[in-house]
Tab-separated table of N, CA, C and O in Angstrom:
chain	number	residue	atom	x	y	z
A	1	UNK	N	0.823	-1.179	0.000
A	1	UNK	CA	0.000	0.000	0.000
A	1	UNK	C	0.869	1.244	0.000
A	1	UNK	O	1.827	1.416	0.754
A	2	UNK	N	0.444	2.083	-0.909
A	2	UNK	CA	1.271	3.434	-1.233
A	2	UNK	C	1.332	4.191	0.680
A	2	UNK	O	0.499	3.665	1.418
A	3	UNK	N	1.959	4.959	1.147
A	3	UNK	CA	1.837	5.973	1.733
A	3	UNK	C	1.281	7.076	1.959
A	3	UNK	O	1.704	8.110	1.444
A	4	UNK	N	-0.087	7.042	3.018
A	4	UNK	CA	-1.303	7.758	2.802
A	4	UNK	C	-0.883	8.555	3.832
A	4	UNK	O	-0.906	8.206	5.013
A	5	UNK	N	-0.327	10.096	3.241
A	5	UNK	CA	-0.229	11.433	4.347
A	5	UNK	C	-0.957	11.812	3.369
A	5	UNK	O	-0.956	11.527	2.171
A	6	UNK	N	-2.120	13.069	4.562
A	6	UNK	CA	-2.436	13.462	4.146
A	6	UNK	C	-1.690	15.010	4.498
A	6	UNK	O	-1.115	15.394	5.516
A	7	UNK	N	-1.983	15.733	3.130
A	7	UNK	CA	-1.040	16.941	3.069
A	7	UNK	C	-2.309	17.793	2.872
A	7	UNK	O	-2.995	17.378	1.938
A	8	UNK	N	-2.885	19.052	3.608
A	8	UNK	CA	-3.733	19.865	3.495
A	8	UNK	C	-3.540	21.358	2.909
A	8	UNK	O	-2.424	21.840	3.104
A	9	UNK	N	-4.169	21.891	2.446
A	9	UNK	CA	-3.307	23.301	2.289
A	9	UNK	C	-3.942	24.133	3.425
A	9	UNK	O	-4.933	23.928	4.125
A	10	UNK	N	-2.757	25.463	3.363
A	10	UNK	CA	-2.720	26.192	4.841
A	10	UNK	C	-4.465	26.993	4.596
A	10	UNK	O	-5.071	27.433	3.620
A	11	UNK	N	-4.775	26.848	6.145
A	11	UNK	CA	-5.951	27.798	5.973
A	11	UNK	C	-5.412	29.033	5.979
A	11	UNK	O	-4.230	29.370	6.052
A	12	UNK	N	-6.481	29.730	5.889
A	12	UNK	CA	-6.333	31.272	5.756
A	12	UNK	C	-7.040	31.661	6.781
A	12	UNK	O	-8.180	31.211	6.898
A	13	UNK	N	-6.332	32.912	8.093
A	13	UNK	CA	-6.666	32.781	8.554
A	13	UNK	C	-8.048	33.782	8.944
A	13	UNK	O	-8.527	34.527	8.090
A	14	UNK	N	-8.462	33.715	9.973
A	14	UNK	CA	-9.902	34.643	10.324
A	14	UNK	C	-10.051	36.113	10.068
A	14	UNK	O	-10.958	36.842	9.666
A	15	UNK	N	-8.698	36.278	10.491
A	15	UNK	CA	-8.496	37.480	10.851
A	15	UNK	C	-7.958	38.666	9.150
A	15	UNK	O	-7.158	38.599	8.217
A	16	UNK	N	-9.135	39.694	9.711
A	16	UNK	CA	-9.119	40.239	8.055
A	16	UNK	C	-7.340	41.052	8.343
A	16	UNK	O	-6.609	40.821	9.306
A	17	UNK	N	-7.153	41.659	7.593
A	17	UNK	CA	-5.627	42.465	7.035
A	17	UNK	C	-6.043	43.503	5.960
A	17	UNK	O	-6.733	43.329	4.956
A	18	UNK	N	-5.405	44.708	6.463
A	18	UNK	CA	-5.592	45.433	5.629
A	18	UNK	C	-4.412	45.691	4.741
A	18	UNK	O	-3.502	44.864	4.697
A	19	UNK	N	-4.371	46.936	3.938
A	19	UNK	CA	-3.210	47.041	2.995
A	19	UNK	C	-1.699	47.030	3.762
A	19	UNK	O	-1.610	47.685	4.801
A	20	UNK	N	-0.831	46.498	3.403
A	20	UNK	CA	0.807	46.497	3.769
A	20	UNK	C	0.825	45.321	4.591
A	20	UNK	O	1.829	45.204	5.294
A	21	UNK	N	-0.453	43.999	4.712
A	21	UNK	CA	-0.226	42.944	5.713
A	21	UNK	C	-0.607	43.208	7.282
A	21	UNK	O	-0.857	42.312	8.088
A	22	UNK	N	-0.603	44.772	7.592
A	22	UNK	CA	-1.201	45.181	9.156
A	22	UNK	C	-2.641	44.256	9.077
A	22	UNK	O	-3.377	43.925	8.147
A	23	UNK	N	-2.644	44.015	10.580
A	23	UNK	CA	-4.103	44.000	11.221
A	23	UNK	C	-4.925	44.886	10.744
A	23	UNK	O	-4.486	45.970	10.361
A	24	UNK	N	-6.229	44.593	10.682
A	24	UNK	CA	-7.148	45.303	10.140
A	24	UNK	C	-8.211	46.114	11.608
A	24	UNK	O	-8.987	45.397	12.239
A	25	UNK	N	-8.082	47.395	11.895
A	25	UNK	CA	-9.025	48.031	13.472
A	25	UNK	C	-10.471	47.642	13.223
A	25	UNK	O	-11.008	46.859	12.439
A	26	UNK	N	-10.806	48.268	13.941
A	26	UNK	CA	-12.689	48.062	14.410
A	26	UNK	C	-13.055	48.519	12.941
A	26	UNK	O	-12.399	49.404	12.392
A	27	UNK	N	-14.053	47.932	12.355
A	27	UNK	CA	-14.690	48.737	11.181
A	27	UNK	C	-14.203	48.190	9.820
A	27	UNK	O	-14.818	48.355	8.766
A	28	UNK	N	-12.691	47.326	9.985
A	28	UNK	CA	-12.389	47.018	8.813
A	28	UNK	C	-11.271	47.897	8.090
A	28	UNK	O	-10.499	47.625	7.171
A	29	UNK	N	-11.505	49.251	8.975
A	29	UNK	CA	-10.291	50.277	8.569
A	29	UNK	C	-8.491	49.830	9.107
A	29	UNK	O	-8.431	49.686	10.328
A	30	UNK	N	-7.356	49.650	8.497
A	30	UNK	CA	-6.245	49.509	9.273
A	30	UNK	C	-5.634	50.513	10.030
A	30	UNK	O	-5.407	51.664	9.659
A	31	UNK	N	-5.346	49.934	11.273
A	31	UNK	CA	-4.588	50.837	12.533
A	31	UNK	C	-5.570	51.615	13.672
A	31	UNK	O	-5.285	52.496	14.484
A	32	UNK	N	-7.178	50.738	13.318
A	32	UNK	CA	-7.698	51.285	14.187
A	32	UNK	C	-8.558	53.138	14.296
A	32	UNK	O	-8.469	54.068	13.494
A	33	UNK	N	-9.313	53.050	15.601
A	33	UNK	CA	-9.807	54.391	15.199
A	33	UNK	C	-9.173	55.709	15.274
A	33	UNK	O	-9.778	56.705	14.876
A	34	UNK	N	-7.565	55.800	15.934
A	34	UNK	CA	-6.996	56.782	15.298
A	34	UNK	C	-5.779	56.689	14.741
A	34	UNK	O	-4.848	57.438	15.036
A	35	UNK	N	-5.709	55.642	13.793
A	35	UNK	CA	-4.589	55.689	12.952
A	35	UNK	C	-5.571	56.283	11.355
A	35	UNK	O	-6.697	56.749	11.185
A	36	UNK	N	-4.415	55.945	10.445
A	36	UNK	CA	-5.111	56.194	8.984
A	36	UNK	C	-6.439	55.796	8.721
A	36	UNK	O	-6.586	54.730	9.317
A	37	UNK	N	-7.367	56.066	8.202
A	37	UNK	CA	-8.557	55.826	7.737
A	37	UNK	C	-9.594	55.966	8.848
A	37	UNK	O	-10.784	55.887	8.542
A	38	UNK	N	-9.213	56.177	10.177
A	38	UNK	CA	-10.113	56.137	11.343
A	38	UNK	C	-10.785	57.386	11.703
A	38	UNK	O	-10.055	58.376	11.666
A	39	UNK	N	-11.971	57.568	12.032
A	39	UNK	CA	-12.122	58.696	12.344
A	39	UNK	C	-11.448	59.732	13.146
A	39	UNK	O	-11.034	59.198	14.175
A	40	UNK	N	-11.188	60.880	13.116
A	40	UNK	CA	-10.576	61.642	13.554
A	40	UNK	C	-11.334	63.197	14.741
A	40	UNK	O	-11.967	64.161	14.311
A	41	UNK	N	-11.030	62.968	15.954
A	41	UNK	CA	-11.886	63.721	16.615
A	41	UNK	C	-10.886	65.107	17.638
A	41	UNK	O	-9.823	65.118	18.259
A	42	UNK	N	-12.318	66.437	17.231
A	42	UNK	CA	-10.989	67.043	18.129
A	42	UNK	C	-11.960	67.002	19.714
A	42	UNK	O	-13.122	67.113	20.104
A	43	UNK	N	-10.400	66.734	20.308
A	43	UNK	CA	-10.504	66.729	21.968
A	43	UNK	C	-10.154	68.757	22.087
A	43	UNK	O	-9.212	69.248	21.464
A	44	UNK	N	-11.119	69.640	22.987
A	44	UNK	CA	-10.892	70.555	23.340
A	44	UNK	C	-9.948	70.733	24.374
A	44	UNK	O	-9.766	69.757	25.101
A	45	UNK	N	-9.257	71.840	24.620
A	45	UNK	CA	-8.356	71.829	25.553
A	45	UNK	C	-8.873	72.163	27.073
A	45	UNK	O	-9.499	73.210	27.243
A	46	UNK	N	-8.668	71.453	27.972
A	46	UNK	CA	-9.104	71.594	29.357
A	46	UNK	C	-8.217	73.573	30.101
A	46	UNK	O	-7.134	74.140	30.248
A	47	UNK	N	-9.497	73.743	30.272
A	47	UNK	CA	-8.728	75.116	30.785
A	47	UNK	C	-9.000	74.816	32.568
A	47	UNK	O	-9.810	73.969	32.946
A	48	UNK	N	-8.179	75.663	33.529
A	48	UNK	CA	-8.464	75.751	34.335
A	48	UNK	C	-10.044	76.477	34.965
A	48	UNK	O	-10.435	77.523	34.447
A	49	UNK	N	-10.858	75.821	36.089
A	49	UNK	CA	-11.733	76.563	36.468
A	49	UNK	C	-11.420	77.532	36.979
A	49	UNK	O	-11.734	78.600	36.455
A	50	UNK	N	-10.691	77.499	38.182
A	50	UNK	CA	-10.072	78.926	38.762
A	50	UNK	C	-9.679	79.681	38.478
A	50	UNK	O	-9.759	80.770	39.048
A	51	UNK	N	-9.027	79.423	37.385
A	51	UNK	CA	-8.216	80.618	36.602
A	51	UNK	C	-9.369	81.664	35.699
A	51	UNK	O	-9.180	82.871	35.550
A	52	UNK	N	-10.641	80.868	35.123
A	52	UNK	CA	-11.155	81.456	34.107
A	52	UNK	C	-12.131	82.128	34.973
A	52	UNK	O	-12.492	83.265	34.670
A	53	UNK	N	-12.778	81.325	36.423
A	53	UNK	CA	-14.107	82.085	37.273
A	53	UNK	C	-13.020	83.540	38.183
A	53	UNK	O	-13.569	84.443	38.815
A	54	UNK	N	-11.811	83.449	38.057
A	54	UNK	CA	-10.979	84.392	38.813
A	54	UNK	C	-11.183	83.877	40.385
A	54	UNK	O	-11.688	84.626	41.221
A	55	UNK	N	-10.889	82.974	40.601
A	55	UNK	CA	-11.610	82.184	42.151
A	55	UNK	C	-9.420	82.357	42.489
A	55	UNK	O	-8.437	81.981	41.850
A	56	UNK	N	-9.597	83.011	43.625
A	56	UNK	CA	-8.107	82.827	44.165
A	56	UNK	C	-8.197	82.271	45.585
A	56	UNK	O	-7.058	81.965	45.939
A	57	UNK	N	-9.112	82.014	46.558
A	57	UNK	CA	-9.081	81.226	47.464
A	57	UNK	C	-9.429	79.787	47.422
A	57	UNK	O	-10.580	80.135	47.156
A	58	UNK	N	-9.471	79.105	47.430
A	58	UNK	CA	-9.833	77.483	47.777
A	58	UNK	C	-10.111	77.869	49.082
A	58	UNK	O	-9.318	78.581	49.698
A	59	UNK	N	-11.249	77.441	49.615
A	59	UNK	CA	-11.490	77.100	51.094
A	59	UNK	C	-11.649	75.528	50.868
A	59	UNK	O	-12.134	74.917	49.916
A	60	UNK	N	-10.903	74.939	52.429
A	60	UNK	CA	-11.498	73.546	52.786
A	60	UNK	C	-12.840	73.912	53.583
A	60	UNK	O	-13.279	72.921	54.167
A	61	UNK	N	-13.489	74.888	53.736
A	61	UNK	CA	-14.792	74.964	54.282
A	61	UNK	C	-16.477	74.926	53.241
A	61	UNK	O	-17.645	74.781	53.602
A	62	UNK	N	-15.791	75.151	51.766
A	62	UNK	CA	-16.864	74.828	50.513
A	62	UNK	C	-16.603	74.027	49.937
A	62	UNK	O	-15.985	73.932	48.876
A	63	UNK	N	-17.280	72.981	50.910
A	63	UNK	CA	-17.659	71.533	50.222
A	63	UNK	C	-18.333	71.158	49.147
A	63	UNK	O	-18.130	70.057	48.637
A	64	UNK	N	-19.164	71.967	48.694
A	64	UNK	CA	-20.236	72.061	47.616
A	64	UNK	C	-18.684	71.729	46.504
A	64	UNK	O	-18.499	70.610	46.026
A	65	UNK	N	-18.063	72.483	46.341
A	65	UNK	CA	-16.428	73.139	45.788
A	65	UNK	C	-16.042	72.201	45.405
A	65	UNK	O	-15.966	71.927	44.207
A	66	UNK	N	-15.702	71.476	46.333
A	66	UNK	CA	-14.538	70.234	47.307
A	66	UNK	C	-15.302	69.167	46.142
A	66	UNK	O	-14.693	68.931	45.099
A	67	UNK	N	-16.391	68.670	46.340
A	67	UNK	CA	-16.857	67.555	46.146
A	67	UNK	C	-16.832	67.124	44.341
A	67	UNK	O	-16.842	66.006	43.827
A	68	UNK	N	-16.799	68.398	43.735
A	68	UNK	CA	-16.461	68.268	42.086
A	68	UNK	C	-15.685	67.582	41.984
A	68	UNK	O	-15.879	66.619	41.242
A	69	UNK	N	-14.023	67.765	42.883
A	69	UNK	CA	-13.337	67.268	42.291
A	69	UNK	C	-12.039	65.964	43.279
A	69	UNK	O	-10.859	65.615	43.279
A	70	UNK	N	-13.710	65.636	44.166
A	70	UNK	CA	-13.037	64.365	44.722
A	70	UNK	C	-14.329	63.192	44.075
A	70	UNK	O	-15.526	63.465	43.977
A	71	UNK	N	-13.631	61.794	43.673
A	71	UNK	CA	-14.182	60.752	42.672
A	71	UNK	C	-15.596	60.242	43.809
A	71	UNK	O	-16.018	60.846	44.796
A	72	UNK	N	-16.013	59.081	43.280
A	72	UNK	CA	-17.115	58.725	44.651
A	72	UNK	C	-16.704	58.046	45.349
A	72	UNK	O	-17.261	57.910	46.438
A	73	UNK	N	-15.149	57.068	44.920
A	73	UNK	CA	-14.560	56.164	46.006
A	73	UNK	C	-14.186	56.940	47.332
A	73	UNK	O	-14.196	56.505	48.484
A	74	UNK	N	-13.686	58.842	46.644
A	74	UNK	CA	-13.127	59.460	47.868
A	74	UNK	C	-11.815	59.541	47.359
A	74	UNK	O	-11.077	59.666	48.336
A	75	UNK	N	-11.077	59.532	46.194
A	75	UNK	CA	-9.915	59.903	45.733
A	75	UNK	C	-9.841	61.328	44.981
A	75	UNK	O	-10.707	61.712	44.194
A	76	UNK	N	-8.983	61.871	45.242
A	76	UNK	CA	-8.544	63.206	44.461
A	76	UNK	C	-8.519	63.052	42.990
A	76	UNK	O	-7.670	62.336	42.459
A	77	UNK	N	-9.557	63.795	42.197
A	77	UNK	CA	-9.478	63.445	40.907
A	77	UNK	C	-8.246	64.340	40.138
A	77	UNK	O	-8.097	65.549	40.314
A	78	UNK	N	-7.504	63.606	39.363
A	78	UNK	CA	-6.133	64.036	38.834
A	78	UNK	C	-6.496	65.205	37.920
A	78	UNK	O	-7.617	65.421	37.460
A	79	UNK	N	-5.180	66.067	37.682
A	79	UNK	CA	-5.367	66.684	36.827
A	79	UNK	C	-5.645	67.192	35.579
A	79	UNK	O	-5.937	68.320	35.183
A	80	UNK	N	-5.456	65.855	34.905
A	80	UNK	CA	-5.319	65.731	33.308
A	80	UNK	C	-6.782	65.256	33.357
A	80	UNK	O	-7.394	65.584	32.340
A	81	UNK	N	-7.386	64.689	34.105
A	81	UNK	CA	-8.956	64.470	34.138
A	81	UNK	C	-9.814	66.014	34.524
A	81	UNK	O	-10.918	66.187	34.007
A	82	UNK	N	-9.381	66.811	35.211
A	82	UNK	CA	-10.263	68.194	35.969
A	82	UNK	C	-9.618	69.288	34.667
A	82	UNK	O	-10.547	69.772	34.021
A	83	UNK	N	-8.806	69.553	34.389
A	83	UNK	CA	-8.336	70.181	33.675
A	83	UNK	C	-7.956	71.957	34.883
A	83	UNK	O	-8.228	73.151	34.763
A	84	UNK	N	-7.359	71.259	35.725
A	84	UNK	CA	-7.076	72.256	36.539
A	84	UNK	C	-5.574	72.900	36.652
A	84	UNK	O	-4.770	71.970	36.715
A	85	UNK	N	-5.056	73.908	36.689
A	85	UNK	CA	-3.849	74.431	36.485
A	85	UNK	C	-2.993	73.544	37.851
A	85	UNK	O	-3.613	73.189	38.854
A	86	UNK	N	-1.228	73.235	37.628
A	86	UNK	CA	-0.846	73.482	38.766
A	86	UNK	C	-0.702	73.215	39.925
A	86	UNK	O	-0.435	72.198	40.566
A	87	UNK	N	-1.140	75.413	40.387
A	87	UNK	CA	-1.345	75.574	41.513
A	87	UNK	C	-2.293	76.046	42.297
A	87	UNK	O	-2.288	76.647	43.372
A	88	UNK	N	-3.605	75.440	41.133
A	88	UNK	CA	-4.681	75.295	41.854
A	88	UNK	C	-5.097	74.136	42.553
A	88	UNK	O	-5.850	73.980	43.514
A	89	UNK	N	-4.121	72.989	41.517
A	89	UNK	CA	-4.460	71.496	41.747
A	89	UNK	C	-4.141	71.784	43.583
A	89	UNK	O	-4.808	71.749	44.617
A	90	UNK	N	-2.786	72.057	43.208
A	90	UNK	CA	-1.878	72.029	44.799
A	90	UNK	C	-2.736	72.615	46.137
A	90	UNK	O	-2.799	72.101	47.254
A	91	UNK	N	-3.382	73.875	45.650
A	91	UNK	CA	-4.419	74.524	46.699
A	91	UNK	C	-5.617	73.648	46.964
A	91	UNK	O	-6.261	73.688	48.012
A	92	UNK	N	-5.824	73.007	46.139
A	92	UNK	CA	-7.478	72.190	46.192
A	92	UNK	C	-6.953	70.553	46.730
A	92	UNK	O	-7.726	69.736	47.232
A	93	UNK	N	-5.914	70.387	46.561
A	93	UNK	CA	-5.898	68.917	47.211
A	93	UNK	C	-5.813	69.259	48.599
A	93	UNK	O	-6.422	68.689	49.504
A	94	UNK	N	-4.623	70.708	48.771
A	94	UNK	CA	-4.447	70.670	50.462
A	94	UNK	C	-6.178	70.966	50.982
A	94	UNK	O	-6.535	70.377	52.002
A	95	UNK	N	-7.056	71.748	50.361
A	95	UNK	CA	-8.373	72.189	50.967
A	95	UNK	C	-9.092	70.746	51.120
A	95	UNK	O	-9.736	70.524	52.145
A	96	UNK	N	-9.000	69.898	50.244
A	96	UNK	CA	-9.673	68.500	50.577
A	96	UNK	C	-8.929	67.947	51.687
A	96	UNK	O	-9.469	67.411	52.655
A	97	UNK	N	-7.935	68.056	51.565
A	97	UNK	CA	-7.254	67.375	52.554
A	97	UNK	C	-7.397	67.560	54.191
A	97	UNK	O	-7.467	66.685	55.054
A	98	UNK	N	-7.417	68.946	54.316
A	98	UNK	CA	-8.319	69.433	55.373
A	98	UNK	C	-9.865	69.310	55.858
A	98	UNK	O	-10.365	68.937	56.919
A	99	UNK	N	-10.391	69.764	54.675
A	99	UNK	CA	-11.998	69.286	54.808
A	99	UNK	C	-11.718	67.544	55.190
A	99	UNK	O	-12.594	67.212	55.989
A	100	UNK	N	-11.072	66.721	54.969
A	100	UNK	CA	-11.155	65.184	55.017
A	100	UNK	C	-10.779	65.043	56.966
A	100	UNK	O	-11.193	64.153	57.708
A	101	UNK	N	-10.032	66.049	57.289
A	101	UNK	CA	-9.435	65.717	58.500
A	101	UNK	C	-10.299	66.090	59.571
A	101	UNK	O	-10.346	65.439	60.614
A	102	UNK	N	-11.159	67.372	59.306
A	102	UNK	CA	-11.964	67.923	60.016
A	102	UNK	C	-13.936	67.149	59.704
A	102	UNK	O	-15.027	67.505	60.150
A	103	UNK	N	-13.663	66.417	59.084
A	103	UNK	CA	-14.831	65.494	58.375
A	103	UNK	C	-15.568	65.920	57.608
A	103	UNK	O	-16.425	65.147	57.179
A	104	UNK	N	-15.546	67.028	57.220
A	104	UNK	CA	-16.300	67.400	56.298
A	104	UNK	C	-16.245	66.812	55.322
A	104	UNK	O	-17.331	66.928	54.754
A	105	UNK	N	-15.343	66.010	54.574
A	105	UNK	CA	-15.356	65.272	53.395
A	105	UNK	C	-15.157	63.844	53.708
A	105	UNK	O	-14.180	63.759	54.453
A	106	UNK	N	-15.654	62.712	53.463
A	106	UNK	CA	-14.938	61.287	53.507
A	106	UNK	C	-13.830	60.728	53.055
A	106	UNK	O	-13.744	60.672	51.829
A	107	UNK	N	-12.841	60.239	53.757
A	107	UNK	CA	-11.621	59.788	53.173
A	107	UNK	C	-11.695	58.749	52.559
A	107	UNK	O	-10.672	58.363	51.992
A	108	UNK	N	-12.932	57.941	52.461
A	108	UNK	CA	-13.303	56.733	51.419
A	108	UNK	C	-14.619	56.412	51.343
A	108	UNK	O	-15.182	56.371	52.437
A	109	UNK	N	-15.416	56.122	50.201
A	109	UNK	CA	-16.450	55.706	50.592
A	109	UNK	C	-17.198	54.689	51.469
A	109	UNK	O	-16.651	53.635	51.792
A	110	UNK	N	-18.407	54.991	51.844
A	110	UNK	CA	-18.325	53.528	52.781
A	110	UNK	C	-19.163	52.083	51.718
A	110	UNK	O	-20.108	52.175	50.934
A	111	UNK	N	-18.641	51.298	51.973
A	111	UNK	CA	-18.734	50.376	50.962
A	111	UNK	C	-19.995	49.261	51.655
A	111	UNK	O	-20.363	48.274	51.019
């Protein structure tokens, strides 16, 4: 009896490809939604609040204030998220930080 391998040819695989052999992004476009062919969106630039309302005190006593820009776990929301200058960031963490000590604010949520 002859020698029965069987020899298959290669599948092809699932996954689509766009031009130059890249992966193909969401949609079928290559490189995804912001490489070439992806939609393109403008992000506005975060200005400071304080700077633009002319606000030069931070109190840790306006909680109303305070509470914008602490998260709901009870963490200090960062800057590149608030779009806050600085050395306002610096004034508004120490005012939470105070409001947190004197209780006016929670140092974590309660879970």
């Amino acid at each position: 009896m002859p020698d029965e391998t069987t020899t298959s040819a290669p599948r092809s695989e699932a996954r689509s490809e766009g031009p130059g052999g890249r992966p193909a992004g969401p949609g079928g476009r290559p490189g995804g939604p912001g490489g070439p062919g992806g939609r393109k969106f403008f992000r506005r630039k975060k200005v400071c609040k304080f700077c633009t309302e002319k606000i030069d005190a931070i109190s840790y006593r306006d909680v109303r204030l305070l509470q914008g820009f602490v998260a709901e776990r009870g963490k200090i929301v960062p800057r590149r998220l608030t779009g806050v200058c600085p050395e306002h960031q610096r004034r508004l963490s120490r005012a939470i930080k105070q409001a947190r000590n004197i209780a006016l604010l929670p140092f974590a949520a309660g879970f």
